[in-house]
XYZ file of C-alpha atoms in Angstrom:
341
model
C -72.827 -45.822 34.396
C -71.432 -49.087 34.029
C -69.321 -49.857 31.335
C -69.101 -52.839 29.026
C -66.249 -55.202 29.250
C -64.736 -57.733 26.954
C -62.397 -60.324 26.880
C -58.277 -60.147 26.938
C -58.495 -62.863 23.879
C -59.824 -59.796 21.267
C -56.900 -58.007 22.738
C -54.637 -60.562 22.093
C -55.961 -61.308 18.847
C -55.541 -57.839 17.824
C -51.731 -57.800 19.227
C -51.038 -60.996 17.987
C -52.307 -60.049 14.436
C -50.276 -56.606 14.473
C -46.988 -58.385 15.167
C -47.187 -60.254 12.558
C -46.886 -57.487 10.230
C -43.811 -56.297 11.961
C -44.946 -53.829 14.565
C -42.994 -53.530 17.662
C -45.881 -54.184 19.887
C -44.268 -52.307 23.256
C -45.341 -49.228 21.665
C -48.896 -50.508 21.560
C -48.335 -51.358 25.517
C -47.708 -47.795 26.043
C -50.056 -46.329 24.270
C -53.481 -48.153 25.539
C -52.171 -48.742 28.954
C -51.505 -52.553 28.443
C -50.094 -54.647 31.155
C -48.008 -57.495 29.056
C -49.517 -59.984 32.162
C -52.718 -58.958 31.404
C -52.090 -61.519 28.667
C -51.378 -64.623 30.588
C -55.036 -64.980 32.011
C -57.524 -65.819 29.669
C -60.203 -64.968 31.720
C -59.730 -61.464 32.493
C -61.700 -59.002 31.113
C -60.835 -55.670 29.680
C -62.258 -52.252 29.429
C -63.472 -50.881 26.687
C -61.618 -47.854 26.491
C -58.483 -49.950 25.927
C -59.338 -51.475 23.255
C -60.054 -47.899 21.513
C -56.754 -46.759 22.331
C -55.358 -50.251 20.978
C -57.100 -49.781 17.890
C -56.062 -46.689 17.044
C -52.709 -47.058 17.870
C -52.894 -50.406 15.608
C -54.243 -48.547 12.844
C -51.724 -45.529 12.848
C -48.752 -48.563 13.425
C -49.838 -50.583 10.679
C -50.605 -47.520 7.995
C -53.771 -50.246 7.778
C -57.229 -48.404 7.086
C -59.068 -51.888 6.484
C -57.406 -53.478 9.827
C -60.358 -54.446 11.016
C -61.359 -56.486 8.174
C -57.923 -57.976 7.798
C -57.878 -59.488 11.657
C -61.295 -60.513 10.758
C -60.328 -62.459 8.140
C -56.836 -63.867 9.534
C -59.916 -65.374 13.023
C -59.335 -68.459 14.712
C -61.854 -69.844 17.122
C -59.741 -70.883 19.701
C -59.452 -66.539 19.647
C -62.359 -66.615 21.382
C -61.911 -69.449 24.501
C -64.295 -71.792 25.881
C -67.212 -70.285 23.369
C -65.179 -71.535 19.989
C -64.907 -74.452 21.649
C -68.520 -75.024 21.833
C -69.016 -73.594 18.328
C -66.306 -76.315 17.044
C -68.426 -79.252 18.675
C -72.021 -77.968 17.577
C -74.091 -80.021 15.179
C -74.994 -77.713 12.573
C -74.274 -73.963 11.238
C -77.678 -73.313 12.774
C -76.999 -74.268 16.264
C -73.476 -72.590 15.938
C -75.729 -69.644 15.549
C -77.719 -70.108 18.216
C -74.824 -70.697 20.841
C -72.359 -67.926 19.476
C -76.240 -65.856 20.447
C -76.307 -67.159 23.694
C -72.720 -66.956 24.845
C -71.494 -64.062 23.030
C -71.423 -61.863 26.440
C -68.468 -63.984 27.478
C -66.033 -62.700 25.052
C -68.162 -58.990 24.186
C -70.461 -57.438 26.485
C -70.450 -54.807 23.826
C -72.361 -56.132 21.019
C -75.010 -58.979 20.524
C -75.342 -61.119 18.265
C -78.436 -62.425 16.930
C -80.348 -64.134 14.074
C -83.829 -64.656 12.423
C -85.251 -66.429 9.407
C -87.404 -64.428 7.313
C -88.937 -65.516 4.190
C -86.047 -68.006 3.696
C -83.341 -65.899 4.624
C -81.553 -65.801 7.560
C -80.632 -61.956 9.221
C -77.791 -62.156 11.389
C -77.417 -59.105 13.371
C -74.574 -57.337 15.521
C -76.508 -55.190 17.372
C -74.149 -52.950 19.641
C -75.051 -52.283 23.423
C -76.656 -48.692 24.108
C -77.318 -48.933 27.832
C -73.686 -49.020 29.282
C -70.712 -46.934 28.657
C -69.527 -48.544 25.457
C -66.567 -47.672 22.961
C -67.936 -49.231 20.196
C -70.869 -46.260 20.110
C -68.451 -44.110 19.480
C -66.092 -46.096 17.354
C -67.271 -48.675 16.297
C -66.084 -49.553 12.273
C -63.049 -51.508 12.602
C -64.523 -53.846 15.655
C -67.954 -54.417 14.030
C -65.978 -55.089 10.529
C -63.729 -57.688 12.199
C -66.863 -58.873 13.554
C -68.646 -59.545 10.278
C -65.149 -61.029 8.563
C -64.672 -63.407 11.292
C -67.923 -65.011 11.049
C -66.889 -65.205 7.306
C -64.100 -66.776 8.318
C -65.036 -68.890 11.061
C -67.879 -70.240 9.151
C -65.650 -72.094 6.285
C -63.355 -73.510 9.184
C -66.602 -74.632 11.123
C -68.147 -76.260 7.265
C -66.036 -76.452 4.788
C -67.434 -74.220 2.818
C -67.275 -70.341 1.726
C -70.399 -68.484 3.262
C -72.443 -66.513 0.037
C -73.816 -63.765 1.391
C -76.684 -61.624 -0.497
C -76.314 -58.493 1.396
C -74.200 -57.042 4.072
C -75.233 -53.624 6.554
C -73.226 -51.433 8.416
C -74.353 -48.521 10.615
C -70.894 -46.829 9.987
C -70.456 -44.199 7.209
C -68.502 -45.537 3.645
C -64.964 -45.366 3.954
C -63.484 -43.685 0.756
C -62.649 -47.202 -0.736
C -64.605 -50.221 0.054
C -62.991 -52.686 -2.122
C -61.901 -54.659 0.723
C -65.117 -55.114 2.094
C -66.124 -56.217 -1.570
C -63.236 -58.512 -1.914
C -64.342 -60.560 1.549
C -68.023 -60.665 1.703
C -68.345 -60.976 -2.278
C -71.371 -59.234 -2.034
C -73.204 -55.837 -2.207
C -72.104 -54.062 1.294
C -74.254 -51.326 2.123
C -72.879 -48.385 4.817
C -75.114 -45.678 7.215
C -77.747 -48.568 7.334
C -80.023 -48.805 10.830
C -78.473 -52.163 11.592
C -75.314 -53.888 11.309
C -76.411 -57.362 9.393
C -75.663 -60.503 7.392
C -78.165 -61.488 5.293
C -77.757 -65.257 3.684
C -79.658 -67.960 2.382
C -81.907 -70.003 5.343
C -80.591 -73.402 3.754
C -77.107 -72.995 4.888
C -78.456 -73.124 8.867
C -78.552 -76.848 8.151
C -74.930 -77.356 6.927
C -72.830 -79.978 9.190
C -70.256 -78.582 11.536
C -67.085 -80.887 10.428
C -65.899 -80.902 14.122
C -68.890 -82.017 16.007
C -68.666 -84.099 19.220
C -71.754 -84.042 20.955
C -70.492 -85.483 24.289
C -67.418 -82.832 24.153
C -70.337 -79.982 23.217
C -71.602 -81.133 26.745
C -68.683 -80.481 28.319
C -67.898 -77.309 27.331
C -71.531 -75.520 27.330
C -71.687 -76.398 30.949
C -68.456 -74.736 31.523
C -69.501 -72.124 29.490
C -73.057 -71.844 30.993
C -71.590 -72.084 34.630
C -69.399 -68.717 33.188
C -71.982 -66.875 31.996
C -74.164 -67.410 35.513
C -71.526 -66.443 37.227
C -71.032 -63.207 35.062
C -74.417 -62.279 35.542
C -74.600 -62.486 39.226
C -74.406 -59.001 41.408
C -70.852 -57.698 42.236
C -70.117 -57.978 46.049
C -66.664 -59.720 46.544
C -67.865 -62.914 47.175
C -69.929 -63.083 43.543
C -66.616 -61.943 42.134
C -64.456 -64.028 43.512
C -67.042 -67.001 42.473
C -67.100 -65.714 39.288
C -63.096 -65.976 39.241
C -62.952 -69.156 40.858
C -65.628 -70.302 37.852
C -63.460 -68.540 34.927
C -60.190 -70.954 36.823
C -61.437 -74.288 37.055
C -60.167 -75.925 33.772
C -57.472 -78.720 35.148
C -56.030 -77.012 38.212
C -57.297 -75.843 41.354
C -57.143 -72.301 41.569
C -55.260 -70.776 44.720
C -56.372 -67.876 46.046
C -53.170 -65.797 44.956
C -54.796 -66.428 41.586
C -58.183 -65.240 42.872
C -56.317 -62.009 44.316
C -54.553 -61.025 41.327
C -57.511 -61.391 38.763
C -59.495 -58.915 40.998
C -56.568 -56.764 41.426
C -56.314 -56.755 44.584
C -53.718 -58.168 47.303
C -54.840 -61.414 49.439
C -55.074 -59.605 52.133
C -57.353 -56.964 50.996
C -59.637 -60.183 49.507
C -59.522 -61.756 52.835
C -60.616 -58.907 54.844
C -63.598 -58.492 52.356
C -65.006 -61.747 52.159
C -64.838 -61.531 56.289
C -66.619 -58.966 56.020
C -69.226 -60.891 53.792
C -69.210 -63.971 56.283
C -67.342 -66.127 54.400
C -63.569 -67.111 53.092
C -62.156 -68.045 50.411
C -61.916 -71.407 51.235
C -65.494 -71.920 51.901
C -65.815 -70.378 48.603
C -64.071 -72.548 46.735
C -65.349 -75.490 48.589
C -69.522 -74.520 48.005
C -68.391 -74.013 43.996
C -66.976 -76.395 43.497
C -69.762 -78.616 45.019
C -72.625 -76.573 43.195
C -71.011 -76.962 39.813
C -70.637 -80.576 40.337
C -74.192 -81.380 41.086
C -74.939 -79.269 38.050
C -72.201 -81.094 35.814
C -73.330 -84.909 36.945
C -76.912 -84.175 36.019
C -75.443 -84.704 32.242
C -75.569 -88.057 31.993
C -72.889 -87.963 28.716
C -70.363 -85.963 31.081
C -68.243 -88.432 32.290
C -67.176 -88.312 36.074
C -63.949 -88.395 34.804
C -64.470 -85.446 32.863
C -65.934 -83.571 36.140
C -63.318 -83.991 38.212
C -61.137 -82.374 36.020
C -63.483 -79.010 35.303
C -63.776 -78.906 39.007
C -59.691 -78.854 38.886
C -59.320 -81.721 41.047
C -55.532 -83.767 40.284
C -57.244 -86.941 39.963
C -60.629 -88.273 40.091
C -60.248 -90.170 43.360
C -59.692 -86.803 45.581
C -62.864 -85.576 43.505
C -64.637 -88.777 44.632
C -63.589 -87.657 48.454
C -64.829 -84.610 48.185
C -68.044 -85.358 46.644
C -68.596 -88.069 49.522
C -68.085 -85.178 52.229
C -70.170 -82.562 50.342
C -73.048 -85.302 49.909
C -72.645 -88.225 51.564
C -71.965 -90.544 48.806
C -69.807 -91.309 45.692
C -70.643 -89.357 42.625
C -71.341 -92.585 40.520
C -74.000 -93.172 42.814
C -75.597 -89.811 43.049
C -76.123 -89.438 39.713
C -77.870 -93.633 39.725
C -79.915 -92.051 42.267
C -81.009 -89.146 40.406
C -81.691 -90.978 37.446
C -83.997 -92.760 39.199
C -85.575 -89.616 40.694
């Protein structure tokens, strides 16, 4: 069965979080398996039963029983990569809603998240994934409470303002004292309920996001949608290494040493595979980079400035090279021509 993955950023908000209280966080290393250079790439993804081990060894480290709740609260949206980016730059609380739904697989492929109005209230659910081998079936309070507390949290740095919420669900039995979870969602929190859920007032979807930037929201949605296509591709070598070649182009081009190590396997080894799939990893590179600039110049408020440097070329001049061997002509005027179109 194939098991759900999630991001190194929950790891290394969970780590990050822990030190601060004073716990030597080698120990955690040891105990869940952690590779310290695990944490250098932000794009690698982690399994599951890591993070289990990581929370309980968190827990029993910090003598914390509401630690969940406490890195929940303590969020940051830069935690969570290129997806609190595009929360930071959305319009409204209602479309940060809507994009945390859609992009949510890039940091969890555990859980999704999802909401409804009904009757002028707005259910926001965490519904965790039963079709893959997942942790949080088994485990799931502390994750699914850090969950809920981050949205608290990342809602009042999004607006401004402190989220009242009527009601609040968890599928996880009542801990002996709850007065944490009373103290942070200043509400009525109801355990062993069929759904994990937020309910609020439908109003608040049309509260202004105090960081919006349409033109940057551009920018990083089709980074973020380019992510999420790749994720969801089959898993030959060749989708994976697109996928990791994807995940690397923010500023840089990324070598295929990179490539090697974020598959975990030598150059070599990734060499002989993609031979064996008809292609290399410079061809790779070259048809991705090509594909995701069509897609990216098709927005006419991404500048070409701003393309060349998703596409991690050093200056837009060697981007404007490139494009005119890949097509034929500069990208200024292929995107003229497909306005016209």
């Amino acid at each position: 069965m194939q098991e759900a993955t999630f991001s190194i950023a929950i790891m290394r908000d969970i780590l990050q979080y822990v030190a601060a209280q004073g716990v030597e966080v080698n120990q955690l290393y040891t105990a869940a398996g952690i590779d310290p250079a695990w944490l250098a790439d932000p794009d690698r993804q982690v399994s599951g039963e890591i993070l289990k081990f990581l929370w309980r060894e968190a827990i029993k480290q910090t003598g914390d029983r509401n630690l969940g709740l406490h890195i929940g609260e303590a969020f940051d949206l830069s935690a969570i990569g290129i997806v609190g980016y595009v929360l930071l730059n959305c319009q409204t609380y209602g479309q940060v809603l809507e994009k945390l739904s859609q992009y949510t697989r890039l940091f969890s492929q555990g859980v999704t998240i999802h909401h409804r109005v009904l009757d002028g209230w707005v259910e926001c659910d965490c519904e965790i994934v039963g079709n893959v081998k997942n942790y949080l079936l088994d485990e799931p309070r502390h994750p699914i409470e850090s969950t809920f507390a981050a949205l608290i949290t990342a809602t009042q740095q999004l607006v401004g303002k402190v989220l009242p919420v009527q009601t609040v669900y968890f599928q996880h039995s009542r801990p002996e004292d709850f007065c944490e979870h009373q103290r942070i969602f200043q509400t009525t929190v109801q355990f062993s309920q069929p759904i994990n859920r937020i309910v609020f007032d439908a109003t608040y979807l049309d509260w202004a996001v105090r960081s919006a930037n349409n033109n940057l929201l551009s920018v990083f949605e089709l980074h973020a949608a380019a992510m999420l296509s790749a994720q969801n591709q089959a898993q030959n070598y060749t989708q994976k290494a697109i996928e990791a070649i994807v995940n690397s182009l923010q500023g840089e081009m990324p070598l295929i040493d990179a490539i090697a190590r974020n598959l975990t396997i030598s150059v070599r080894q990734l060499q002989r595979e993609l031979k064996a799939e008809n292609t290399s990893y410079q061809q790779l590179l070259d048809e991705t980079r090509q594909k995701l600039a069509l897609q990216y110049l098709k927005n006419p408020e991404t500048s070409i400035h701003d393309v060349a440097f998703l596409l991690g070329f050093s200056e837009p001049s060697a981007f404007h090279r490139a494009f005119k061997r890949w097509m034929g002509q500069t990208p200024r005027s292929y995107r003229e021509n497909q306005v016209k179109l």
